[in-house]
Amino acid sequence: MSEATDLVEVRLLSVDLADLHAAEAHHDELFREFALIIGSEPTPGHEVPGRLLALVEELNNRYAGFTTGPQTELAAAAGRGDKEADISFFVPRDVEEAIIRFTELLTAADDYCRQGDLLTLAPPPDAVAFRNWYLGEFVAQIHGSDPTPWPEYRARGLGPA
């Protein structure tokens, strides 16, 4: 079986570029702060920073090549001043396990942020809903579901209006 046939297309429809940018900015801030924590004495009982950063590194090493095209599409849409964009990823099916772990660790990181030991605040509910939709689309579509556009996800009461 060729590598191309092992890939599944994941289509993210009507991605709100402002929501995406806000999510990326929050993750960047969180990952920077977690990197600083790892270099110091972590809070007892909380291994979240190290586990999350290790998974981010694993995802980058294994799957970064699958994001080049979509990142180019998003940059072009932003350059045109578009408010939203449709993007497609062609990813191996085994990305599902990593995405599920990533989602779980981001949820744990949100709890870690709420404890007040960090400068980074937990993301607001609308940002969590966007993240859950974005990552959830990979898992759902790997299992054969049709894409759900972000506005439809919100309209169904699964995310903020």
PDB file of C-alpha atoms in Angstrom:
ATOM      1  CA  MET A   1       0.000   0.000   0.000  1.00  0.00           C
ATOM      2  CA  SER A   2       1.466   3.360  -0.949  1.00  0.00           C
ATOM      3  CA  GLU A   3       1.862   6.174   1.522  1.00  0.00           C
ATOM      4  CA  ALA A   4      -0.671   8.282  -0.434  1.00  0.00           C
ATOM      5  CA  THR A   5      -3.411   5.673   0.100  1.00  0.00           C
ATOM      6  CA  ASP A   6      -2.698   5.670   3.836  1.00  0.00           C
ATOM      7  CA  LEU A   7      -3.700   9.335   4.032  1.00  0.00           C
ATOM      8  CA  VAL A   8      -7.130  10.672   4.822  1.00  0.00           C
ATOM      9  CA  GLU A   9      -8.377  14.111   3.828  1.00  0.00           C
ATOM     10  CA  VAL A  10      -9.568  16.285   6.694  1.00  0.00           C
ATOM     11  CA  ARG A  11     -11.441  19.376   5.554  1.00  0.00           C
ATOM     12  CA  LEU A  12     -11.876  22.274   7.943  1.00  0.00           C
ATOM     13  CA  LEU A  13     -14.648  24.452   6.599  1.00  0.00           C
ATOM     14  CA  SER A  14     -15.279  28.121   7.359  1.00  0.00           C
ATOM     15  CA  VAL A  15     -12.297  28.391   9.704  1.00  0.00           C
ATOM     16  CA  ASP A  16     -12.609  31.785  11.375  1.00  0.00           C
ATOM     17  CA  LEU A  17      -9.129  33.233  10.930  1.00  0.00           C
ATOM     18  CA  ALA A  18      -9.434  35.503  13.972  1.00  0.00           C
ATOM     19  CA  ASP A  19     -10.396  32.525  16.156  1.00  0.00           C
ATOM     20  CA  LEU A  20      -7.540  30.486  14.698  1.00  0.00           C
ATOM     21  CA  HIS A  21      -5.040  33.276  15.295  1.00  0.00           C
ATOM     22  CA  ALA A  22      -6.237  33.701  18.901  1.00  0.00           C
ATOM     23  CA  ALA A  23      -5.910  29.946  19.530  1.00  0.00           C
ATOM     24  CA  GLU A  24      -2.415  29.871  18.033  1.00  0.00           C
ATOM     25  CA  ALA A  25      -1.338  32.903  20.080  1.00  0.00           C
ATOM     26  CA  HIS A  26      -2.605  31.306  23.301  1.00  0.00           C
ATOM     27  CA  HIS A  27      -0.837  28.022  22.559  1.00  0.00           C
ATOM     28  CA  ASP A  28       2.404  29.839  21.739  1.00  0.00           C
ATOM     29  CA  GLU A  29       2.210  31.757  25.024  1.00  0.00           C
ATOM     30  CA  LEU A  30       1.418  28.596  26.985  1.00  0.00           C
ATOM     31  CA  PHE A  31       4.203  26.575  25.357  1.00  0.00           C
ATOM     32  CA  ARG A  32       6.761  29.347  26.008  1.00  0.00           C
ATOM     33  CA  GLU A  33       5.795  29.482  29.671  1.00  0.00           C
ATOM     34  CA  PHE A  34       5.821  25.692  29.976  1.00  0.00           C
ATOM     35  CA  ALA A  35       9.313  25.631  28.460  1.00  0.00           C
ATOM     36  CA  LEU A  36      10.445  28.011  31.206  1.00  0.00           C
ATOM     37  CA  ILE A  37       8.808  25.840  33.874  1.00  0.00           C
ATOM     38  CA  ILE A  38      10.599  22.737  32.655  1.00  0.00           C
ATOM     39  CA  GLY A  39      13.892  24.572  33.151  1.00  0.00           C
ATOM     40  CA  SER A  40      12.960  25.325  36.773  1.00  0.00           C
ATOM     41  CA  GLU A  41      11.330  23.404  39.600  1.00  0.00           C
ATOM     42  CA  PRO A  42       7.866  22.158  38.474  1.00  0.00           C
ATOM     43  CA  THR A  43       4.919  22.286  40.845  1.00  0.00           C
ATOM     44  CA  PRO A  44       4.624  18.929  42.660  1.00  0.00           C
ATOM     45  CA  GLY A  45       1.977  16.651  41.178  1.00  0.00           C
ATOM     46  CA  HIS A  46       1.879  18.468  37.854  1.00  0.00           C
ATOM     47  CA  GLU A  47       3.764  16.863  35.019  1.00  0.00           C
ATOM     48  CA  VAL A  48       1.537  18.565  32.437  1.00  0.00           C
ATOM     49  CA  PRO A  49       4.150  21.033  31.102  1.00  0.00           C
ATOM     50  CA  GLY A  50       6.695  18.349  30.264  1.00  0.00           C
ATOM     51  CA  ARG A  51       4.148  15.918  28.828  1.00  0.00           C
ATOM     52  CA  LEU A  52       2.516  18.597  26.678  1.00  0.00           C
ATOM     53  CA  LEU A  53       5.792  19.946  25.321  1.00  0.00           C
ATOM     54  CA  ALA A  54       7.046  16.424  24.599  1.00  0.00           C
ATOM     55  CA  LEU A  55       3.862  15.710  22.647  1.00  0.00           C
ATOM     56  CA  VAL A  56       4.123  18.992  20.737  1.00  0.00           C
ATOM     57  CA  GLU A  57       7.676  18.050  19.765  1.00  0.00           C
ATOM     58  CA  GLU A  58       6.513  14.577  18.711  1.00  0.00           C
ATOM     59  CA  LEU A  59       3.687  16.066  16.629  1.00  0.00           C
ATOM     60  CA  ASN A  60       6.092  18.490  14.969  1.00  0.00           C
ATOM     61  CA  ASN A  61       8.584  15.731  14.195  1.00  0.00           C
ATOM     62  CA  ARG A  62       6.027  13.280  12.836  1.00  0.00           C
ATOM     63  CA  TYR A  63       3.408  15.473  11.183  1.00  0.00           C
ATOM     64  CA  ALA A  64       4.854  18.909  10.346  1.00  0.00           C
ATOM     65  CA  GLY A  65       5.196  17.949   6.690  1.00  0.00           C
ATOM     66  CA  PHE A  66       1.434  17.475   6.491  1.00  0.00           C
ATOM     67  CA  THR A  67       0.732  21.081   7.504  1.00  0.00           C
ATOM     68  CA  THR A  68       2.835  22.945   4.943  1.00  0.00           C
ATOM     69  CA  GLY A  69       0.091  23.224   2.312  1.00  0.00           C
ATOM     70  CA  PRO A  70      -2.661  24.230   4.762  1.00  0.00           C
ATOM     71  CA  GLN A  71      -0.376  26.813   6.399  1.00  0.00           C
ATOM     72  CA  THR A  72       0.305  28.300   2.966  1.00  0.00           C
ATOM     73  CA  GLU A  73      -3.456  28.403   2.249  1.00  0.00           C
ATOM     74  CA  LEU A  74      -4.125  30.129   5.573  1.00  0.00           C
ATOM     75  CA  ALA A  75      -1.365  32.690   5.021  1.00  0.00           C
ATOM     76  CA  ALA A  76      -2.763  33.469   1.548  1.00  0.00           C
ATOM     77  CA  ALA A  77      -6.291  33.890   2.953  1.00  0.00           C
ATOM     78  CA  ALA A  78      -5.022  36.201   5.690  1.00  0.00           C
ATOM     79  CA  GLY A  79      -2.988  38.149   3.120  1.00  0.00           C
ATOM     80  CA  ARG A  80      -6.137  38.718   1.074  1.00  0.00           C
ATOM     81  CA  GLY A  81      -7.955  39.935   4.158  1.00  0.00           C
ATOM     82  CA  ASP A  82     -10.357  36.980   4.222  1.00  0.00           C
ATOM     83  CA  LYS A  83     -12.257  36.496   7.463  1.00  0.00           C
ATOM     84  CA  GLU A  84     -12.525  32.738   7.031  1.00  0.00           C
ATOM     85  CA  ALA A  85     -11.083  29.953   4.920  1.00  0.00           C
ATOM     86  CA  ASP A  86     -11.607  26.326   3.981  1.00  0.00           C
ATOM     87  CA  ILE A  87      -8.483  24.210   4.335  1.00  0.00           C
ATOM     88  CA  SER A  88      -7.663  20.585   3.675  1.00  0.00           C
ATOM     89  CA  PHE A  89      -5.111  18.399   5.378  1.00  0.00           C
ATOM     90  CA  PHE A  90      -3.993  15.024   4.070  1.00  0.00           C
ATOM     91  CA  VAL A  91      -2.860  13.162   7.161  1.00  0.00           C
ATOM     92  CA  PRO A  92      -2.059   9.589   8.136  1.00  0.00           C
ATOM     93  CA  ARG A  93      -4.785   7.846  10.112  1.00  0.00           C
ATOM     94  CA  ASP A  94      -2.446   7.353  13.057  1.00  0.00           C
ATOM     95  CA  VAL A  95      -2.583  11.088  13.764  1.00  0.00           C
ATOM     96  CA  GLU A  96      -5.880  10.378  15.538  1.00  0.00           C
ATOM     97  CA  GLU A  97      -4.206   8.944  18.630  1.00  0.00           C
ATOM     98  CA  ALA A  98      -1.854  11.929  18.889  1.00  0.00           C
ATOM     99  CA  ILE A  99      -4.736  14.386  18.477  1.00  0.00           C
ATOM    100  CA  ILE A 100      -6.729  12.701  21.221  1.00  0.00           C
ATOM    101  CA  ARG A 101      -3.698  12.858  23.556  1.00  0.00           C
ATOM    102  CA  PHE A 102      -3.088  16.491  22.528  1.00  0.00           C
ATOM    103  CA  THR A 103      -6.701  17.421  23.294  1.00  0.00           C
ATOM    104  CA  GLU A 104      -6.507  15.722  26.699  1.00  0.00           C
ATOM    105  CA  LEU A 105      -3.232  17.463  27.551  1.00  0.00           C
ATOM    106  CA  LEU A 106      -4.566  20.861  26.455  1.00  0.00           C
ATOM    107  CA  THR A 107      -7.553  20.332  28.752  1.00  0.00           C
ATOM    108  CA  ALA A 108      -5.164  19.456  31.585  1.00  0.00           C
ATOM    109  CA  ALA A 109      -3.114  22.560  30.713  1.00  0.00           C
ATOM    110  CA  ASP A 110      -6.290  24.660  30.979  1.00  0.00           C
ATOM    111  CA  ASP A 111      -6.773  23.302  34.516  1.00  0.00           C
ATOM    112  CA  TYR A 112      -3.119  23.992  35.272  1.00  0.00           C
ATOM    113  CA  CYS A 113      -3.579  27.599  34.122  1.00  0.00           C
ATOM    114  CA  ARG A 114      -6.678  27.996  36.320  1.00  0.00           C
ATOM    115  CA  GLN A 115      -4.624  27.158  39.423  1.00  0.00           C
ATOM    116  CA  GLY A 116      -3.055  30.588  39.126  1.00  0.00           C
ATOM    117  CA  ASP A 117       0.584  29.506  39.164  1.00  0.00           C
ATOM    118  CA  LEU A 118       1.167  30.751  35.615  1.00  0.00           C
ATOM    119  CA  LEU A 119       1.143  34.069  33.850  1.00  0.00           C
ATOM    120  CA  THR A 120      -0.810  32.435  31.014  1.00  0.00           C
ATOM    121  CA  LEU A 121      -4.534  32.439  31.685  1.00  0.00           C
ATOM    122  CA  ALA A 122      -6.811  29.542  30.813  1.00  0.00           C
ATOM    123  CA  PRO A 123      -8.480  30.126  27.453  1.00  0.00           C
ATOM    124  CA  PRO A 124     -12.043  31.445  27.499  1.00  0.00           C
ATOM    125  CA  PRO A 125     -14.905  29.031  26.683  1.00  0.00           C
ATOM    126  CA  ASP A 126     -15.202  30.244  23.082  1.00  0.00           C
ATOM    127  CA  ALA A 127     -11.520  29.477  22.462  1.00  0.00           C
ATOM    128  CA  VAL A 128     -11.908  26.010  23.993  1.00  0.00           C
ATOM    129  CA  ALA A 129     -14.958  25.374  21.783  1.00  0.00           C
ATOM    130  CA  PHE A 130     -12.996  26.405  18.685  1.00  0.00           C
ATOM    131  CA  ARG A 131     -10.101  24.159  19.686  1.00  0.00           C
ATOM    132  CA  ASN A 132     -12.455  21.237  20.344  1.00  0.00           C
ATOM    133  CA  TRP A 133     -14.094  21.721  16.944  1.00  0.00           C
ATOM    134  CA  TYR A 134     -10.776  22.075  15.112  1.00  0.00           C
ATOM    135  CA  LEU A 135      -9.154  19.012  16.660  1.00  0.00           C
ATOM    136  CA  GLY A 136     -12.410  17.061  16.801  1.00  0.00           C
ATOM    137  CA  GLU A 137     -12.829  17.396  13.050  1.00  0.00           C
ATOM    138  CA  PHE A 138      -9.664  15.359  12.532  1.00  0.00           C
ATOM    139  CA  VAL A 139     -10.926  12.512  14.707  1.00  0.00           C
ATOM    140  CA  ALA A 140     -14.456  12.588  13.264  1.00  0.00           C
ATOM    141  CA  GLN A 141     -13.333  12.699   9.642  1.00  0.00           C
ATOM    142  CA  ILE A 142     -10.741   9.969  10.121  1.00  0.00           C
ATOM    143  CA  HIS A 143     -13.741   7.848  11.129  1.00  0.00           C
ATOM    144  CA  GLY A 144     -15.641   8.837   7.989  1.00  0.00           C
ATOM    145  CA  SER A 145     -17.828  11.704   9.191  1.00  0.00           C
ATOM    146  CA  ASP A 146     -18.577  14.587   6.878  1.00  0.00           C
ATOM    147  CA  PRO A 147     -16.960  17.928   7.745  1.00  0.00           C
ATOM    148  CA  THR A 148     -18.882  20.249  10.052  1.00  0.00           C
ATOM    149  CA  PRO A 149     -18.204  23.930   9.310  1.00  0.00           C
ATOM    150  CA  TRP A 150     -17.296  26.020  12.351  1.00  0.00           C
ATOM    151  CA  PRO A 151     -20.448  28.223  12.090  1.00  0.00           C
ATOM    152  CA  GLU A 152     -22.647  25.100  11.957  1.00  0.00           C
ATOM    153  CA  TYR A 153     -20.868  23.656  15.003  1.00  0.00           C
ATOM    154  CA  ARG A 154     -21.620  26.880  16.884  1.00  0.00           C
ATOM    155  CA  ALA A 155     -25.223  26.993  15.624  1.00  0.00           C
ATOM    156  CA  ARG A 156     -25.865  23.466  16.928  1.00  0.00           C
ATOM    157  CA  GLY A 157     -24.988  24.699  20.395  1.00  0.00           C
ATOM    158  CA  LEU A 158     -21.671  22.893  20.449  1.00  0.00           C
ATOM    159  CA  GLY A 159     -19.689  26.099  20.669  1.00  0.00           C
ATOM    160  CA  PRO A 160     -20.246  29.791  21.413  1.00  0.00           C
ATOM    161  CA  ALA A 161     -22.684  31.734  19.289  1.00  0.00           C
TER     162      ALA A 161
END
